[in-house]
Amino acid sequence: MLAAVIYYVLSASAFLLYGIGLHNLLAANSSYGSLVLTGTKSLITVTMTVSVSYVIVGTVLAPAQLSELFPLVAVLVFVLFSAVIEVFVGIGLQTSMTEFGVPLLCVLLALNEASSIGAAVIIAISCVAAFYLLCGIMFALRSRFSLFAPAPGLRVYCLLLVSLAVILIALSAFNVSWLTQLGGTE
């Protein structure tokens, strides 16, 4: 379980490898307080959506050989839970596309890659947590870049993308074959 969390938060981050929510990540201009609240709301929504969707797909769609309809079921369940949680938690909050698009794509990724309901929940929570961790890193980088004027013709988005590339390379560096030793050789 810990290996799956580390894999989906660091090594196979849905945002660094697949690009899910990359534009939202670069364009986010909210504060850390709203980031924590929207992250909590997204984690609750994703957990409930993955759990219910996995059960529906396993008990209704799989026996009827309609498993390819799981994205439709996931979207419907996600919209339902998102609306319910918005009523209870999100009173007075601004709703952005980040709160809808990123968690929904994490739900679809988790349902597609998981072999059990527990694994699906872990994958979905890890993907959403990775997004909000990267949002915090992007806020820090953006405030750091505001301390100096970039070279003419170089925009802050370019610097952020280069920074994301460096983060991706740093997280993937341990997976380079020439850095690891083969276990069977002596």
PDB file of C-alpha atoms in Angstrom:
ATOM      1  CA  MET A   1       0.000   0.000   0.000  1.00  0.00           C
ATOM      2  CA  LEU A   2       2.824   2.388   0.858  1.00  0.00           C
ATOM      3  CA  ALA A   3       4.535   1.480  -2.412  1.00  0.00           C
ATOM      4  CA  ALA A   4       1.405   2.478  -4.359  1.00  0.00           C
ATOM      5  CA  VAL A   5       1.212   5.819  -2.546  1.00  0.00           C
ATOM      6  CA  ILE A   6       4.862   6.597  -3.226  1.00  0.00           C
ATOM      7  CA  TYR A   7       4.522   5.438  -6.834  1.00  0.00           C
ATOM      8  CA  TYR A   8       1.475   7.601  -7.629  1.00  0.00           C
ATOM      9  CA  VAL A   9       2.595  10.651  -5.635  1.00  0.00           C
ATOM     10  CA  LEU A  10       6.209  10.785  -6.764  1.00  0.00           C
ATOM     11  CA  SER A  11       7.266   8.390  -9.477  1.00  0.00           C
ATOM     12  CA  ALA A  12       4.153   8.213 -11.665  1.00  0.00           C
ATOM     13  CA  SER A  13       2.507  11.476 -10.756  1.00  0.00           C
ATOM     14  CA  ALA A  14      -0.545  11.906 -12.960  1.00  0.00           C
ATOM     15  CA  PHE A  15       0.370  15.544 -13.492  1.00  0.00           C
ATOM     16  CA  LEU A  16       4.008  15.164 -14.349  1.00  0.00           C
ATOM     17  CA  LEU A  17       3.673  12.079 -16.566  1.00  0.00           C
ATOM     18  CA  TYR A  18       0.167  12.339 -18.036  1.00  0.00           C
ATOM     19  CA  GLY A  19      -0.252  16.108 -17.853  1.00  0.00           C
ATOM     20  CA  ILE A  20      -3.582  15.912 -16.022  1.00  0.00           C
ATOM     21  CA  GLY A  21      -4.359  19.378 -14.706  1.00  0.00           C
ATOM     22  CA  LEU A  22      -1.063  20.882 -15.859  1.00  0.00           C
ATOM     23  CA  HIS A  23      -2.699  24.075 -17.098  1.00  0.00           C
ATOM     24  CA  ASN A  24      -4.685  24.367 -13.859  1.00  0.00           C
ATOM     25  CA  LEU A  25      -1.479  23.829 -11.920  1.00  0.00           C
ATOM     26  CA  LEU A  26       0.342  26.613 -13.737  1.00  0.00           C
ATOM     27  CA  ALA A  27      -2.576  29.047 -13.680  1.00  0.00           C
ATOM     28  CA  ALA A  28      -3.586  28.559 -10.028  1.00  0.00           C
ATOM     29  CA  ASN A  29      -3.558  31.861  -8.160  1.00  0.00           C
ATOM     30  CA  SER A  30      -5.285  31.014  -4.904  1.00  0.00           C
ATOM     31  CA  SER A  31      -3.921  31.117  -1.386  1.00  0.00           C
ATOM     32  CA  TYR A  32      -2.658  28.260   0.769  1.00  0.00           C
ATOM     33  CA  GLY A  33      -5.827  28.383   2.926  1.00  0.00           C
ATOM     34  CA  SER A  34      -8.161  27.886  -0.007  1.00  0.00           C
ATOM     35  CA  LEU A  35      -5.792  25.245  -1.335  1.00  0.00           C
ATOM     36  CA  VAL A  36      -6.184  23.197   1.853  1.00  0.00           C
ATOM     37  CA  LEU A  37      -9.973  23.549   1.842  1.00  0.00           C
ATOM     38  CA  THR A  38     -10.400  22.664  -1.838  1.00  0.00           C
ATOM     39  CA  GLY A  39      -7.918  19.812  -1.439  1.00  0.00           C
ATOM     40  CA  THR A  40      -9.904  18.386   1.464  1.00  0.00           C
ATOM     41  CA  LYS A  41     -13.126  18.713  -0.486  1.00  0.00           C
ATOM     42  CA  SER A  42     -11.541  17.014  -3.508  1.00  0.00           C
ATOM     43  CA  LEU A  43     -10.156  14.171  -1.408  1.00  0.00           C
ATOM     44  CA  ILE A  44     -13.556  13.500   0.163  1.00  0.00           C
ATOM     45  CA  THR A  45     -15.292  13.617  -3.208  1.00  0.00           C
ATOM     46  CA  VAL A  46     -12.736  11.353  -4.873  1.00  0.00           C
ATOM     47  CA  THR A  47     -12.806   8.796  -2.065  1.00  0.00           C
ATOM     48  CA  MET A  48     -16.586   8.476  -2.094  1.00  0.00           C
ATOM     49  CA  THR A  49     -16.798   8.503  -5.891  1.00  0.00           C
ATOM     50  CA  VAL A  50     -14.187   5.796  -6.380  1.00  0.00           C
ATOM     51  CA  SER A  51     -15.736   3.576  -3.721  1.00  0.00           C
ATOM     52  CA  VAL A  52     -19.268   3.772  -5.074  1.00  0.00           C
ATOM     53  CA  SER A  53     -18.225   3.649  -8.735  1.00  0.00           C
ATOM     54  CA  TYR A  54     -16.064   0.571  -8.181  1.00  0.00           C
ATOM     55  CA  VAL A  55     -18.943  -1.236  -6.498  1.00  0.00           C
ATOM     56  CA  ILE A  56     -21.397  -0.265  -9.262  1.00  0.00           C
ATOM     57  CA  VAL A  57     -18.987  -1.308 -11.995  1.00  0.00           C
ATOM     58  CA  GLY A  58     -18.187  -4.597 -10.254  1.00  0.00           C
ATOM     59  CA  THR A  59     -21.758  -5.579  -9.400  1.00  0.00           C
ATOM     60  CA  VAL A  60     -23.786  -4.138 -12.268  1.00  0.00           C
ATOM     61  CA  LEU A  61     -21.641  -3.426 -15.323  1.00  0.00           C
ATOM     62  CA  ALA A  62     -19.149  -6.310 -15.177  1.00  0.00           C
ATOM     63  CA  PRO A  63     -21.772  -9.112 -14.956  1.00  0.00           C
ATOM     64  CA  ALA A  64     -23.702  -7.493 -17.815  1.00  0.00           C
ATOM     65  CA  GLN A  65     -20.442  -7.243 -19.839  1.00  0.00           C
ATOM     66  CA  LEU A  66     -20.750  -3.451 -20.045  1.00  0.00           C
ATOM     67  CA  SER A  67     -17.500  -2.582 -18.266  1.00  0.00           C
ATOM     68  CA  GLU A  68     -16.538  -0.090 -20.957  1.00  0.00           C
ATOM     69  CA  LEU A  69     -19.271   2.204 -19.618  1.00  0.00           C
ATOM     70  CA  PHE A  70     -17.381   2.798 -16.367  1.00  0.00           C
ATOM     71  CA  PRO A  71     -16.421   6.401 -17.320  1.00  0.00           C
ATOM     72  CA  LEU A  72     -20.110   7.309 -17.645  1.00  0.00           C
ATOM     73  CA  VAL A  73     -20.908   5.790 -14.269  1.00  0.00           C
ATOM     74  CA  ALA A  74     -17.912   7.515 -12.703  1.00  0.00           C
ATOM     75  CA  VAL A  75     -18.923  10.913 -14.096  1.00  0.00           C
ATOM     76  CA  LEU A  76     -22.507  10.555 -12.872  1.00  0.00           C
ATOM     77  CA  VAL A  77     -21.440   9.444  -9.396  1.00  0.00           C
ATOM     78  CA  PHE A  78     -18.798  12.187  -9.253  1.00  0.00           C
ATOM     79  CA  VAL A  79     -21.302  14.900 -10.168  1.00  0.00           C
ATOM     80  CA  LEU A  80     -23.717  13.598  -7.541  1.00  0.00           C
ATOM     81  CA  PHE A  81     -21.149  13.522  -4.734  1.00  0.00           C
ATOM     82  CA  SER A  82     -19.598  16.798  -5.824  1.00  0.00           C
ATOM     83  CA  ALA A  83     -22.988  18.534  -5.626  1.00  0.00           C
ATOM     84  CA  VAL A  84     -23.749  17.032  -2.210  1.00  0.00           C
ATOM     85  CA  ILE A  85     -20.368  18.004  -0.797  1.00  0.00           C
ATOM     86  CA  GLU A  86     -20.673  21.471  -2.312  1.00  0.00           C
ATOM     87  CA  VAL A  87     -23.895  21.962  -0.373  1.00  0.00           C
ATOM     88  CA  PHE A  88     -22.366  20.891   2.952  1.00  0.00           C
ATOM     89  CA  VAL A  89     -18.749  22.037   2.699  1.00  0.00           C
ATOM     90  CA  GLY A  90     -18.504  24.534  -0.098  1.00  0.00           C
ATOM     91  CA  ILE A  91     -20.892  27.211   1.080  1.00  0.00           C
ATOM     92  CA  GLY A  92     -19.288  30.520   0.226  1.00  0.00           C
ATOM     93  CA  LEU A  93     -16.428  28.999  -1.793  1.00  0.00           C
ATOM     94  CA  GLN A  94     -15.767  29.762  -5.404  1.00  0.00           C
ATOM     95  CA  THR A  95     -16.009  26.677  -7.561  1.00  0.00           C
ATOM     96  CA  SER A  96     -13.285  26.377 -10.169  1.00  0.00           C
ATOM     97  CA  MET A  97     -12.660  23.915 -12.951  1.00  0.00           C
ATOM     98  CA  THR A  98      -9.733  22.568 -10.941  1.00  0.00           C
ATOM     99  CA  GLU A  99     -12.191  21.229  -8.399  1.00  0.00           C
ATOM    100  CA  PHE A 100     -14.066  19.382 -11.118  1.00  0.00           C
ATOM    101  CA  GLY A 101     -11.637  18.351 -13.855  1.00  0.00           C
ATOM    102  CA  VAL A 102      -8.622  17.204 -11.884  1.00  0.00           C
ATOM    103  CA  PRO A 103     -10.432  14.981  -9.330  1.00  0.00           C
ATOM    104  CA  LEU A 104     -12.635  13.488 -12.050  1.00  0.00           C
ATOM    105  CA  LEU A 105      -9.626  12.528 -14.148  1.00  0.00           C
ATOM    106  CA  CYS A 106      -7.987  11.067 -11.039  1.00  0.00           C
ATOM    107  CA  VAL A 107     -11.111   8.967 -10.447  1.00  0.00           C
ATOM    108  CA  LEU A 108     -11.022   7.669 -14.019  1.00  0.00           C
ATOM    109  CA  LEU A 109      -7.314   6.895 -13.746  1.00  0.00           C
ATOM    110  CA  ALA A 110      -7.826   5.050 -10.459  1.00  0.00           C
ATOM    111  CA  LEU A 111     -10.752   2.993 -11.744  1.00  0.00           C
ATOM    112  CA  ASN A 112      -8.814   2.083 -14.861  1.00  0.00           C
ATOM    113  CA  GLU A 113      -5.611   1.005 -13.113  1.00  0.00           C
ATOM    114  CA  ALA A 114      -6.843  -0.602  -9.885  1.00  0.00           C
ATOM    115  CA  SER A 115      -7.439  -4.277  -9.246  1.00  0.00           C
ATOM    116  CA  SER A 116      -9.406  -3.855  -6.010  1.00  0.00           C
ATOM    117  CA  ILE A 117     -11.512  -1.223  -4.309  1.00  0.00           C
ATOM    118  CA  GLY A 118      -8.758  -0.489  -1.790  1.00  0.00           C
ATOM    119  CA  ALA A 119      -6.183  -0.017  -4.516  1.00  0.00           C
ATOM    120  CA  ALA A 120      -8.559   2.263  -6.426  1.00  0.00           C
ATOM    121  CA  VAL A 121      -9.095   4.481  -3.390  1.00  0.00           C
ATOM    122  CA  ILE A 122      -5.349   4.618  -2.664  1.00  0.00           C
ATOM    123  CA  ILE A 123      -4.522   5.515  -6.282  1.00  0.00           C
ATOM    124  CA  ALA A 124      -7.181   8.237  -6.428  1.00  0.00           C
ATOM    125  CA  ILE A 125      -6.173   9.777  -3.096  1.00  0.00           C
ATOM    126  CA  SER A 126      -2.502   9.661  -4.084  1.00  0.00           C
ATOM    127  CA  CYS A 127      -3.154  11.379  -7.414  1.00  0.00           C
ATOM    128  CA  VAL A 128      -5.198  14.180  -5.855  1.00  0.00           C
ATOM    129  CA  ALA A 129      -2.680  14.610  -3.039  1.00  0.00           C
ATOM    130  CA  ALA A 130       0.133  14.834  -5.601  1.00  0.00           C
ATOM    131  CA  PHE A 131      -1.739  17.606  -7.421  1.00  0.00           C
ATOM    132  CA  TYR A 132      -2.196  19.695  -4.297  1.00  0.00           C
ATOM    133  CA  LEU A 133       1.406  19.099  -3.214  1.00  0.00           C
ATOM    134  CA  LEU A 134       2.546  20.317  -6.620  1.00  0.00           C
ATOM    135  CA  CYS A 135       0.246  23.337  -6.266  1.00  0.00           C
ATOM    136  CA  GLY A 136       2.101  24.256  -3.092  1.00  0.00           C
ATOM    137  CA  ILE A 137       5.430  23.840  -4.871  1.00  0.00           C
ATOM    138  CA  MET A 138       4.197  25.979  -7.781  1.00  0.00           C
ATOM    139  CA  PHE A 139       3.080  28.732  -5.376  1.00  0.00           C
ATOM    140  CA  ALA A 140       6.538  28.704  -3.818  1.00  0.00           C
ATOM    141  CA  LEU A 141       8.264  28.776  -7.217  1.00  0.00           C
ATOM    142  CA  ARG A 142       6.002  31.554  -8.459  1.00  0.00           C
ATOM    143  CA  SER A 143       6.757  33.690  -5.401  1.00  0.00           C
ATOM    144  CA  ARG A 144      10.469  32.949  -5.827  1.00  0.00           C
ATOM    145  CA  PHE A 145      10.370  33.948  -9.501  1.00  0.00           C
ATOM    146  CA  SER A 146       8.642  37.204  -8.568  1.00  0.00           C
ATOM    147  CA  LEU A 147      11.796  38.273  -6.711  1.00  0.00           C
ATOM    148  CA  PHE A 148      13.722  38.762  -9.934  1.00  0.00           C
ATOM    149  CA  ALA A 149      12.909  39.901 -13.435  1.00  0.00           C
ATOM    150  CA  PRO A 150      13.236  37.118 -15.991  1.00  0.00           C
ATOM    151  CA  ALA A 151      15.302  37.666 -19.121  1.00  0.00           C
ATOM    152  CA  PRO A 152      13.538  39.444 -21.975  1.00  0.00           C
ATOM    153  CA  GLY A 153      11.346  37.049 -23.924  1.00  0.00           C
ATOM    154  CA  LEU A 154      11.213  34.535 -21.077  1.00  0.00           C
ATOM    155  CA  ARG A 155       7.853  34.311 -19.348  1.00  0.00           C
ATOM    156  CA  VAL A 156       7.043  32.980 -15.904  1.00  0.00           C
ATOM    157  CA  TYR A 157       5.114  30.065 -17.443  1.00  0.00           C
ATOM    158  CA  CYS A 158       8.259  28.985 -19.264  1.00  0.00           C
ATOM    159  CA  LEU A 159      10.207  29.070 -16.014  1.00  0.00           C
ATOM    160  CA  LEU A 160       7.488  27.054 -14.274  1.00  0.00           C
ATOM    161  CA  LEU A 161       7.481  24.436 -17.045  1.00  0.00           C
ATOM    162  CA  VAL A 162      11.261  24.144 -16.889  1.00  0.00           C
ATOM    163  CA  SER A 163      10.993  23.795 -13.114  1.00  0.00           C
ATOM    164  CA  LEU A 164       8.408  21.016 -13.528  1.00  0.00           C
ATOM    165  CA  ALA A 165      10.729  19.264 -15.978  1.00  0.00           C
ATOM    166  CA  VAL A 166      13.572  19.429 -13.452  1.00  0.00           C
ATOM    167  CA  ILE A 167      11.262  18.045 -10.743  1.00  0.00           C
ATOM    168  CA  LEU A 168      10.211  15.198 -13.067  1.00  0.00           C
ATOM    169  CA  ILE A 169      13.833  14.367 -13.872  1.00  0.00           C
ATOM    170  CA  ALA A 170      14.771  14.466 -10.193  1.00  0.00           C
ATOM    171  CA  LEU A 171      11.902  12.135  -9.245  1.00  0.00           C
ATOM    172  CA  SER A 172      12.697   9.725 -12.080  1.00  0.00           C
ATOM    173  CA  ALA A 173      16.485   9.718 -11.615  1.00  0.00           C
ATOM    174  CA  PHE A 174      16.479   6.645  -9.387  1.00  0.00           C
ATOM    175  CA  ASN A 175      14.913   4.629 -12.209  1.00  0.00           C
ATOM    176  CA  VAL A 176      17.890   4.988 -14.531  1.00  0.00           C
ATOM    177  CA  SER A 177      19.278   1.542 -15.229  1.00  0.00           C
ATOM    178  CA  TRP A 178      22.943   2.518 -15.174  1.00  0.00           C
ATOM    179  CA  LEU A 179      22.561   3.902 -11.647  1.00  0.00           C
ATOM    180  CA  THR A 180      21.158   0.701 -10.190  1.00  0.00           C
ATOM    181  CA  GLN A 181      23.033  -2.523  -9.766  1.00  0.00           C
ATOM    182  CA  LEU A 182      21.672  -5.802 -10.969  1.00  0.00           C
ATOM    183  CA  GLY A 183      20.755  -8.087  -8.077  1.00  0.00           C
ATOM    184  CA  GLY A 184      21.896 -11.311  -9.753  1.00  0.00           C
ATOM    185  CA  THR A 185      25.462 -10.304 -10.636  1.00  0.00           C
ATOM    186  CA  GLU A 186      28.336 -10.927  -8.308  1.00  0.00           C
TER     187      GLU A 186
END
